[in-house]
Amino acid sequence: MDLFGTAGIRGSATERVTPGLVLDVARALGDHAREAGDREFVVGRDGRVTGPALAAAAEAGLESAGAEVRRLGQVPTPALAFASRGRRGVMLTASHNPPTDNGVKAFVDGVEHGEAAETAVEERVGADVSPADWDEWGDGADEGVLDAYRSAVVEYARAFGADPEGVRVAVDCGNGMSAVATPQVLRELGADVVTLNATVDGHFPGRESKPTPESLADLREFVREGAADFGIGHDGDSDRIVVVDGDGEVVHEDTVLAILAERYVRASDAADPVVVTTPNASGRIDERVEAAGGRVERVALGYLHDGIAAARDAGGDVVFAAEPWKHVHTAFGDWIDAVASAAVFTRLVADEGLDGLREPVTERPYRKVSVECPDDDKAAAMERLAETLPAAFPGAEVDSEYGVRLSFGDGSWTLVRPSGTEPYVRVYAEHDEVDPFVEEVAGVVEAAVEAVD
């Protein structure tokens, strides 16, 4: 059925993620949980207009499978994950997608479902699982989590950096769920916080939900004019963070990742501190982690949780896990949490300054481009690229575990992989002459896509 992508189920709320689909998926989730002996679910939603109807469908599906539902209402996704510890959770969100979309993310004990669980749920949806017997249906009740979640983030972040009193932070909430979390957490920590687009609105009137250099133009200008020391931008459900420096420029996502990864390794007393990241992440992360005495393990994009579990099974102590813009603070919880990232990063800035944090990080030129490719052609195009890309760059070290990644002796690299959510093949590269290098790689990709036709 291929319901789940790299971040749950997403799509148009009128064509794909409809109330009917959500009811079927929720019933399958409830049936899957009942088989494991679990009955209690928390259900939350972001601020999208379609959220209330889909949350109602999710509750109906879960309860008809025998589950007891605790309604959290509008919450950031990390708050839903926090609330799902010791039980299960369903979050209705399309993250950074446009307002016409919505989606489903499933959690168990604070961790987003991995591939095995998603497959089990898909099989049940395909089999059209029947409701539980009438006298086994569950019930629902309201429950609050925001206060407890925000307090937990504050307590956790205080172990890092310094008191941010006197540090002025501009937070662009993008009319998303961070409006009820990040400003409050940073103020409790002592920072001086100013907000942009801090009203939750499912139409996203202030800017598009995805935080990009273009959509964060107002935030960047605000900081550039001296109205704040630095800025933070979030997406619709608060699992992404973008940092803006004092000049109004976006700090590269891998630099933010490298800064946090190094701090977590240095703070750890583990014999084998591990940072889990993805193949598209920069080599600057490896450099800082290794300098701090740790090591990096890579896992396919969208499978951080599987990578964390695999690294732990192999005996490593995972101190941090991240893909660009998304961070898992494993000592706090095994979920992606941009609110925790904002809190920890703000305290690090208060201690060392943003320039001081960036100074040790080697920021080589980096680019990402997308080559159009129909979903049905992706597999054949990637099979062809496994041969044509190494042939175009002889002498490169080739890794085809997660797409096709070529590594060169001077530290440069490129990764080509199919998007899990859009009709593109992605090209990532880090190279001293990155523009002509990316053009050359993209040309090989375009040829492979054309050959499939």
Tab-separated table of C-alpha atoms in Angstrom, residues 12-413:
chain	number	residue	atom	x	y	z
A	12	SER	CA	-4.055	16.442	0.715
A	13	ALA	CA	-6.761	16.350	3.377
A	14	THR	CA	-9.446	16.107	0.694
A	15	GLU	CA	-7.770	13.602	-1.611
A	16	ARG	CA	-5.355	11.444	0.398
A	17	VAL	CA	-5.384	11.958	4.175
A	18	THR	CA	-9.169	12.036	4.395
A	19	PRO	CA	-11.274	11.272	7.487
A	20	GLY	CA	-11.967	7.852	5.981
A	21	LEU	CA	-8.293	7.008	5.650
A	22	VAL	CA	-7.481	8.329	9.125
A	23	LEU	CA	-10.273	6.225	10.638
A	24	ASP	CA	-8.914	3.107	8.903
A	25	VAL	CA	-5.328	3.836	9.934
A	26	ALA	CA	-6.342	4.585	13.528
A	27	ARG	CA	-8.348	1.364	13.774
A	28	ALA	CA	-5.310	-0.523	12.451
A	29	LEU	CA	-3.098	1.228	15.005
A	30	GLY	CA	-5.498	0.294	17.783
A	31	ASP	CA	-5.652	-3.321	16.630
A	32	HIS	CA	-1.856	-3.476	16.425
A	33	ALA	CA	-1.569	-2.058	19.948
A	34	ARG	CA	-4.192	-4.429	21.359
A	35	GLU	CA	-2.188	-7.365	20.021
A	36	ALA	CA	0.755	-6.062	22.077
A	37	GLY	CA	-1.422	-5.655	25.162
A	38	ASP	CA	-1.623	-1.838	24.971
A	39	ARG	CA	-4.905	0.066	25.131
A	40	GLU	CA	-4.161	3.710	25.945
A	41	PHE	CA	-3.464	6.346	23.273
A	42	VAL	CA	-2.907	10.086	23.392
A	43	VAL	CA	-4.165	11.989	20.339
A	44	GLY	CA	-3.004	15.470	19.369
A	45	ARG	CA	-3.195	17.769	16.371
A	46	ASP	CA	-1.470	20.847	15.023
A	47	GLY	CA	-3.266	24.059	14.078
A	48	ARG	CA	-4.495	23.050	10.622
A	49	VAL	CA	-8.116	23.755	9.747
A	50	THR	CA	-8.688	20.075	8.951
A	51	GLY	CA	-7.245	18.951	12.289
A	52	PRO	CA	-10.441	18.724	14.387
A	53	ALA	CA	-12.230	16.480	11.869
A	54	LEU	CA	-9.222	14.201	11.439
A	55	ALA	CA	-8.668	14.009	15.201
A	56	ALA	CA	-12.309	12.955	15.577
A	57	ALA	CA	-11.798	10.275	12.926
A	58	ALA	CA	-8.655	9.063	14.692
A	59	GLU	CA	-10.482	8.847	18.002
A	60	ALA	CA	-13.340	6.905	16.404
A	61	GLY	CA	-10.939	4.466	14.773
A	62	LEU	CA	-8.922	3.890	17.935
A	63	GLU	CA	-11.906	3.486	20.244
A	64	SER	CA	-13.635	1.090	17.833
A	65	ALA	CA	-10.490	-1.059	18.064
A	66	GLY	CA	-10.772	-1.158	21.850
A	67	ALA	CA	-8.404	1.700	22.735
A	68	GLU	CA	-8.840	4.321	25.452
A	69	VAL	CA	-8.130	7.788	24.043
A	70	ARG	CA	-6.772	10.850	25.831
A	71	ARG	CA	-7.382	14.000	23.793
A	72	LEU	CA	-4.530	16.527	24.032
A	73	GLY	CA	-5.960	19.070	21.587
A	74	GLN	CA	-3.570	21.420	19.764
A	75	VAL	CA	0.027	20.601	20.731
A	76	PRO	CA	3.498	20.546	19.163
A	77	THR	CA	4.468	17.112	17.899
A	78	PRO	CA	7.282	16.783	20.493
A	79	ALA	CA	4.732	17.444	23.262
A	80	LEU	CA	2.578	14.601	21.891
A	81	ALA	CA	5.658	12.357	21.849
A	82	PHE	CA	6.457	13.390	25.441
A	83	ALA	CA	2.896	12.503	26.457
A	84	SER	CA	3.095	9.102	24.719
A	85	ARG	CA	5.756	7.781	27.112
A	86	GLY	CA	4.479	4.549	28.633
A	87	ARG	CA	1.607	4.388	26.156
A	88	ARG	CA	0.918	5.125	22.480
A	89	GLY	CA	0.203	8.263	20.504
A	90	VAL	CA	-1.253	9.597	17.276
A	91	MET	CA	-0.404	13.072	15.981
A	92	LEU	CA	-2.412	14.684	13.180
A	93	THR	CA	0.048	16.934	11.368
A	94	ALA	CA	1.597	17.564	7.975
A	95	SER	CA	4.581	19.286	9.587
A	96	HIS	CA	5.937	21.860	7.102
A	97	ASN	CA	3.541	20.998	4.246
A	98	PRO	CA	1.044	23.610	2.950
A	99	PRO	CA	-2.288	24.216	4.761
A	100	THR	CA	-4.224	22.036	2.300
A	101	ASP	CA	-2.380	18.961	3.601
A	102	ASN	CA	-2.534	16.945	6.776
A	103	GLY	CA	-0.989	13.734	8.017
A	104	VAL	CA	-0.602	11.033	10.650
A	105	LYS	CA	2.388	10.209	12.843
A	106	ALA	CA	2.245	7.259	15.231
A	107	PHE	CA	4.248	6.865	18.456
A	108	VAL	CA	4.850	4.183	21.047
A	109	ASP	CA	6.512	5.012	24.371
A	110	GLY	CA	7.849	8.334	23.075
A	111	VAL	CA	9.291	6.919	19.856
A	112	GLU	CA	7.895	7.347	16.362
A	113	HIS	CA	6.946	4.070	14.695
A	114	GLY	CA	9.764	2.366	12.849
A	115	GLU	CA	9.547	0.491	9.579
A	116	ALA	CA	8.403	-2.813	11.117
A	117	ALA	CA	5.502	-1.212	12.982
A	118	GLU	CA	4.471	0.828	9.940
A	119	THR	CA	4.435	-2.334	7.823
A	120	ALA	CA	2.254	-4.116	10.385
A	121	VAL	CA	-0.206	-1.209	10.390
A	122	GLU	CA	-0.288	-1.016	6.586
A	123	GLU	CA	-1.090	-4.719	6.388
A	124	ARG	CA	-4.028	-4.226	8.724
A	125	VAL	CA	-5.327	-1.277	6.707
A	126	GLY	CA	-5.094	-3.378	3.563
A	127	ALA	CA	-6.945	-6.227	5.250
A	128	ASP	CA	-9.755	-3.875	6.338
A	129	VAL	CA	-9.596	-4.819	10.024
A	130	SER	CA	-13.009	-5.147	11.647
A	131	PRO	CA	-13.939	-3.237	14.819
A	132	ALA	CA	-13.622	-4.915	18.193
A	133	ASP	CA	-16.728	-6.477	19.721
A	134	TRP	CA	-19.256	-3.819	20.699
A	135	ASP	CA	-18.661	-4.267	24.449
A	136	GLU	CA	-14.872	-3.849	24.039
A	137	TRP	CA	-14.916	-0.390	22.485
A	138	GLY	CA	-12.943	2.252	24.353
A	139	ASP	CA	-13.804	5.738	25.558
A	140	GLY	CA	-12.206	9.178	25.390
A	141	ALA	CA	-11.314	11.981	27.804
A	142	ASP	CA	-9.453	15.298	27.691
A	143	GLU	CA	-5.930	15.571	29.078
A	144	GLY	CA	-3.410	18.399	29.300
A	145	VAL	CA	0.320	18.075	28.642
A	146	LEU	CA	1.717	21.489	27.671
A	147	ASP	CA	2.648	22.697	31.157
A	148	ALA	CA	4.428	19.468	32.026
A	149	TYR	CA	6.219	19.360	28.683
A	150	ARG	CA	7.439	22.953	28.826
A	151	SER	CA	8.670	22.493	32.405
A	152	ALA	CA	10.535	19.334	31.425
A	153	VAL	CA	12.296	21.112	28.528
A	154	VAL	CA	13.342	23.968	30.817
A	155	GLU	CA	14.752	21.592	33.429
A	156	TYR	CA	16.615	19.583	30.795
A	157	ALA	CA	18.156	22.603	29.042
A	158	ARG	CA	19.541	24.042	32.276
A	159	ALA	CA	22.247	21.359	32.224
A	160	PHE	CA	23.872	23.117	29.244
A	161	GLY	CA	25.525	26.474	28.618
A	162	ALA	CA	24.676	29.488	30.723
A	163	ASP	CA	21.757	31.576	31.927
A	164	PRO	CA	20.540	33.545	28.860
A	165	GLU	CA	19.596	36.635	30.842
A	166	GLY	CA	20.281	39.622	28.579
A	167	VAL	CA	20.237	37.496	25.403
A	168	ARG	CA	17.523	38.694	23.031
A	169	VAL	CA	16.064	35.975	20.800
A	170	ALA	CA	13.591	36.511	17.959
A	171	VAL	CA	11.358	33.476	17.415
A	172	ASP	CA	9.349	33.115	14.199
A	173	CYS	CA	6.670	30.544	15.002
A	174	GLY	CA	5.230	30.618	11.482
A	175	ASN	CA	1.672	30.465	12.902
A	176	GLY	CA	2.512	26.924	13.995
A	177	MET	CA	2.513	25.013	17.239
A	178	SER	CA	5.833	26.383	18.495
A	179	ALA	CA	3.807	29.481	19.430
A	180	VAL	CA	2.644	27.650	22.556
A	181	ALA	CA	6.057	26.248	23.483
A	182	THR	CA	9.325	27.880	22.380
A	183	PRO	CA	8.710	31.499	23.497
A	184	GLN	CA	7.409	30.331	26.870
A	185	VAL	CA	10.357	27.959	27.427
A	186	LEU	CA	12.979	30.553	26.480
A	187	ARG	CA	11.367	33.185	28.716
A	188	GLU	CA	11.316	30.740	31.624
A	189	LEU	CA	15.035	30.158	31.041
A	190	GLY	CA	15.596	33.917	31.328
A	191	ALA	CA	15.990	35.033	27.709
A	192	ASP	CA	14.444	38.214	26.334
A	193	VAL	CA	12.105	36.872	23.640
A	194	VAL	CA	10.351	38.686	20.809
A	195	THR	CA	8.015	36.769	18.532
A	196	LEU	CA	6.858	36.850	14.929
A	197	ASN	CA	3.798	34.976	13.637
A	198	ALA	CA	3.099	33.683	17.147
A	199	THR	CA	-0.644	33.106	16.722
A	200	VAL	CA	-1.613	29.536	15.838
A	201	ASP	CA	-3.472	29.723	12.518
A	202	GLY	CA	-3.989	26.771	10.174
A	203	HIS	CA	-4.028	29.051	7.130
A	204	PHE	CA	-0.368	30.047	7.858
A	205	PRO	CA	-1.045	33.697	6.956
A	206	GLY	CA	2.329	35.022	8.132
A	207	ARG	CA	4.511	32.822	5.942
A	208	GLU	CA	4.583	29.326	4.516
A	209	SER	CA	4.971	26.621	7.124
A	210	LYS	CA	8.349	25.400	5.878
A	211	PRO	CA	11.109	27.582	7.387
A	212	THR	CA	13.494	28.491	4.548
A	213	PRO	CA	15.795	31.457	3.928
A	214	GLU	CA	13.047	32.905	1.722
A	215	SER	CA	10.104	32.336	4.061
A	216	LEU	CA	12.111	33.647	7.019
A	217	ALA	CA	12.814	36.966	5.265
A	218	ASP	CA	10.982	38.999	7.934
A	219	LEU	CA	12.838	37.260	10.751
A	220	ARG	CA	16.166	37.761	9.028
A	221	GLU	CA	15.513	41.445	8.454
A	222	PHE	CA	14.343	41.878	12.036
A	223	VAL	CA	17.577	40.388	13.398
A	224	ARG	CA	19.732	42.177	10.810
A	225	GLU	CA	18.364	45.520	11.988
A	226	GLY	CA	19.668	44.776	15.462
A	227	ALA	CA	16.343	43.934	17.077
A	228	ALA	CA	17.705	40.606	18.407
A	229	ASP	CA	21.017	38.852	18.971
A	230	PHE	CA	19.921	35.887	16.880
A	231	GLY	CA	16.757	34.274	15.545
A	232	ILE	CA	14.970	30.933	15.566
A	233	GLY	CA	12.419	29.721	13.013
A	234	HIS	CA	10.126	26.704	13.304
A	235	ASP	CA	7.777	24.748	11.083
A	236	GLY	CA	4.100	23.951	11.623
A	237	ASP	CA	4.473	21.229	14.266
A	238	SER	CA	7.781	22.207	15.923
A	239	ASP	CA	10.022	19.404	14.782
A	240	ARG	CA	12.255	21.678	12.663
A	241	ILE	CA	14.549	24.483	13.766
A	242	VAL	CA	16.394	27.079	11.686
A	243	VAL	CA	18.910	29.461	13.286
A	244	VAL	CA	19.557	33.005	12.017
A	245	ASP	CA	22.768	34.797	13.013
A	246	GLY	CA	23.202	38.435	14.007
A	247	ASP	CA	23.747	39.461	10.382
A	248	GLY	CA	20.379	38.009	9.408
A	249	GLU	CA	21.908	35.043	7.614
A	250	VAL	CA	20.678	31.475	8.062
A	251	VAL	CA	23.256	29.332	9.847
A	252	HIS	CA	23.755	26.174	7.827
A	253	GLU	CA	21.696	23.355	9.301
A	254	ASP	CA	24.725	21.051	9.457
A	255	THR	CA	26.690	23.641	11.402
A	256	VAL	CA	23.914	23.754	13.998
A	257	LEU	CA	23.936	19.957	14.032
A	258	ALA	CA	27.721	19.833	14.416
A	259	ILE	CA	27.665	22.316	17.311
A	260	LEU	CA	25.069	20.338	19.241
A	261	ALA	CA	26.658	16.977	18.433
A	262	GLU	CA	30.063	18.091	19.691
A	263	ARG	CA	28.588	19.457	22.933
A	264	TYR	CA	26.693	16.240	23.605
A	265	VAL	CA	29.784	14.099	23.027
A	266	ARG	CA	31.920	16.306	25.280
A	267	ALA	CA	29.278	16.189	28.007
A	268	SER	CA	29.067	12.394	27.877
A	269	ASP	CA	31.070	10.052	30.100
A	270	ALA	CA	30.197	7.051	27.905
A	271	ALA	CA	32.982	4.786	26.678
A	272	ASP	CA	31.563	4.840	23.151
A	273	PRO	CA	29.555	8.041	22.520
A	274	VAL	CA	27.723	7.815	19.197
A	275	VAL	CA	26.000	10.460	17.094
A	276	VAL	CA	23.507	9.091	14.578
A	277	THR	CA	22.891	11.139	11.454
A	278	THR	CA	21.995	10.705	7.791
A	279	PRO	CA	23.997	10.308	4.554
A	280	ASN	CA	23.104	13.823	3.374
A	281	ALA	CA	24.683	15.397	6.465
A	282	SER	CA	27.984	17.229	6.137
A	283	GLY	CA	31.437	15.938	6.963
A	284	ARG	CA	31.783	18.883	9.362
A	285	ILE	CA	29.712	16.797	11.792
A	286	ASP	CA	32.207	13.913	11.684
A	287	GLU	CA	35.078	16.335	12.249
A	288	ARG	CA	33.593	17.912	15.394
A	289	VAL	CA	32.321	14.632	16.833
A	290	GLU	CA	35.672	12.918	16.331
A	291	ALA	CA	37.491	15.898	17.824
A	292	ALA	CA	35.330	15.488	20.924
A	293	GLY	CA	36.104	11.763	21.173
A	294	GLY	CA	32.966	10.285	19.635
A	295	ARG	CA	31.992	8.610	16.398
A	296	VAL	CA	29.277	9.032	13.778
A	297	GLU	CA	26.902	6.374	12.466
A	298	ARG	CA	24.720	7.091	9.427
A	299	VAL	CA	21.248	5.776	8.675
A	300	ALA	CA	18.782	6.352	5.843
A	301	LEU	CA	17.005	9.700	5.818
A	302	GLY	CA	13.743	9.427	7.727
A	303	TYR	CA	14.917	6.446	9.801
A	304	LEU	CA	16.690	8.095	12.716
A	305	HIS	CA	14.797	5.998	15.236
A	306	ASP	CA	15.808	2.750	13.539
A	307	GLY	CA	19.396	4.035	13.463
A	308	ILE	CA	19.324	4.851	17.178
A	309	ALA	CA	18.047	1.359	17.972
A	310	ALA	CA	20.662	-0.296	15.742
A	311	ALA	CA	23.526	1.701	17.281
A	312	ARG	CA	22.361	0.783	20.769
A	313	ASP	CA	22.026	-2.874	19.824
A	314	ALA	CA	25.652	-2.739	18.652
A	315	GLY	CA	26.751	-1.471	22.068
A	316	GLY	CA	27.045	2.256	21.383
A	317	ASP	CA	25.731	4.973	23.680
A	318	VAL	CA	23.733	7.302	21.417
A	319	VAL	CA	24.177	10.786	22.871
A	320	PHE	CA	22.523	12.683	20.008
A	321	ALA	CA	20.796	11.927	16.727
A	322	ALA	CA	19.847	14.299	13.952
A	323	GLU	CA	19.147	14.903	10.343
A	324	PRO	CA	19.255	18.451	8.962
A	325	TRP	CA	16.814	20.688	10.882
A	326	LYS	CA	15.594	17.778	13.080
A	327	HIS	CA	17.238	16.792	16.361
A	328	VAL	CA	16.735	13.947	18.834
A	329	HIS	CA	18.010	14.782	22.326
A	330	THR	CA	18.338	11.208	23.542
A	331	ALA	CA	18.934	12.054	27.208
A	332	PHE	CA	15.604	13.913	27.161
A	333	GLY	CA	13.631	11.579	24.909
A	334	ASP	CA	13.879	9.585	21.694
A	335	TRP	CA	11.689	11.937	19.653
A	336	ILE	CA	12.512	14.808	17.316
A	337	ASP	CA	12.225	18.011	19.340
A	338	ALA	CA	12.916	21.497	17.988
A	339	VAL	CA	11.693	23.159	21.185
A	340	ALA	CA	14.410	21.362	23.155
A	341	SER	CA	16.896	22.346	20.423
A	342	ALA	CA	15.907	26.004	20.790
A	343	ALA	CA	16.326	25.834	24.557
A	344	VAL	CA	19.710	24.079	24.562
A	345	PHE	CA	21.075	26.196	21.704
A	346	THR	CA	20.019	29.442	23.377
A	347	ARG	CA	21.886	28.517	26.539
A	348	LEU	CA	24.978	27.574	24.494
A	349	VAL	CA	24.830	30.971	22.745
A	350	ALA	CA	24.547	32.655	26.137
A	351	ASP	CA	27.706	30.867	27.258
A	352	GLU	CA	29.971	31.162	24.198
A	353	GLY	CA	28.258	33.460	21.705
A	354	LEU	CA	27.083	32.279	18.301
A	355	ASP	CA	30.359	33.267	16.622
A	356	GLY	CA	32.279	31.340	19.275
A	357	LEU	CA	30.186	28.239	18.692
A	358	ARG	CA	30.726	28.404	14.938
A	359	GLU	CA	34.460	29.164	15.001
A	360	PRO	CA	35.727	25.546	15.257
A	361	VAL	CA	33.354	24.283	12.547
A	362	THR	CA	34.771	24.016	9.031
A	363	GLU	CA	31.988	25.317	6.791
A	364	ARG	CA	32.789	24.042	3.307
A	365	PRO	CA	30.556	25.084	0.398
A	366	TYR	CA	27.431	22.918	0.398
A	367	ARG	CA	24.480	22.686	-1.973
A	368	LYS	CA	21.336	20.662	-2.442
A	369	VAL	CA	19.361	20.526	-5.683
A	370	SER	CA	16.323	18.553	-6.827
A	371	VAL	CA	15.951	16.807	-10.163
A	372	GLU	CA	12.391	16.070	-11.270
A	373	CYS	CA	11.581	12.377	-11.408
A	374	PRO	CA	8.135	10.708	-11.376
A	375	ASP	CA	7.621	8.446	-8.372
A	376	ASP	CA	7.174	5.393	-10.616
A	377	ASP	CA	10.572	6.016	-12.251
A	378	LYS	CA	12.639	6.475	-9.098
A	379	ALA	CA	13.667	2.850	-8.597
A	380	ALA	CA	14.832	2.396	-12.191
A	381	ALA	CA	16.648	5.746	-12.179
A	382	MET	CA	18.501	4.886	-8.973
A	383	GLU	CA	19.435	1.447	-10.310
A	384	ARG	CA	20.946	3.123	-13.343
A	385	LEU	CA	22.722	5.758	-11.224
A	386	ALA	CA	24.400	3.020	-9.178
A	387	GLU	CA	26.440	2.389	-12.327
A	388	THR	CA	26.585	5.715	-14.174
A	389	LEU	CA	27.457	7.979	-11.242
A	390	PRO	CA	30.609	6.080	-10.142
A	391	ALA	CA	31.594	5.785	-13.807
A	392	ALA	CA	31.392	9.576	-14.181
A	393	PHE	CA	33.676	10.093	-11.167
A	394	PRO	CA	36.292	7.310	-11.247
A	395	GLY	CA	38.409	6.984	-8.140
A	396	ALA	CA	35.652	7.970	-5.732
A	397	GLU	CA	34.750	5.740	-2.793
A	398	VAL	CA	31.204	4.473	-3.400
A	399	ASP	CA	28.563	3.724	-0.763
A	400	SER	CA	25.204	2.560	-2.117
A	401	GLU	CA	23.515	1.674	1.173
A	402	TYR	CA	21.349	4.828	1.298
A	403	GLY	CA	21.187	6.070	-2.271
A	404	VAL	CA	24.516	6.566	-4.050
A	405	ARG	CA	27.180	8.441	-2.087
A	406	LEU	CA	30.596	9.262	-3.576
A	407	SER	CA	33.421	10.327	-1.258
A	408	PHE	CA	36.701	11.868	-2.434
A	409	GLY	CA	40.126	12.039	-0.863
A	410	ASP	CA	39.974	15.795	-0.267
A	411	GLY	CA	36.915	15.480	1.991
A	412	SER	CA	34.352	16.430	-0.665
A	413	TRP	CA	31.367	14.171	-1.336
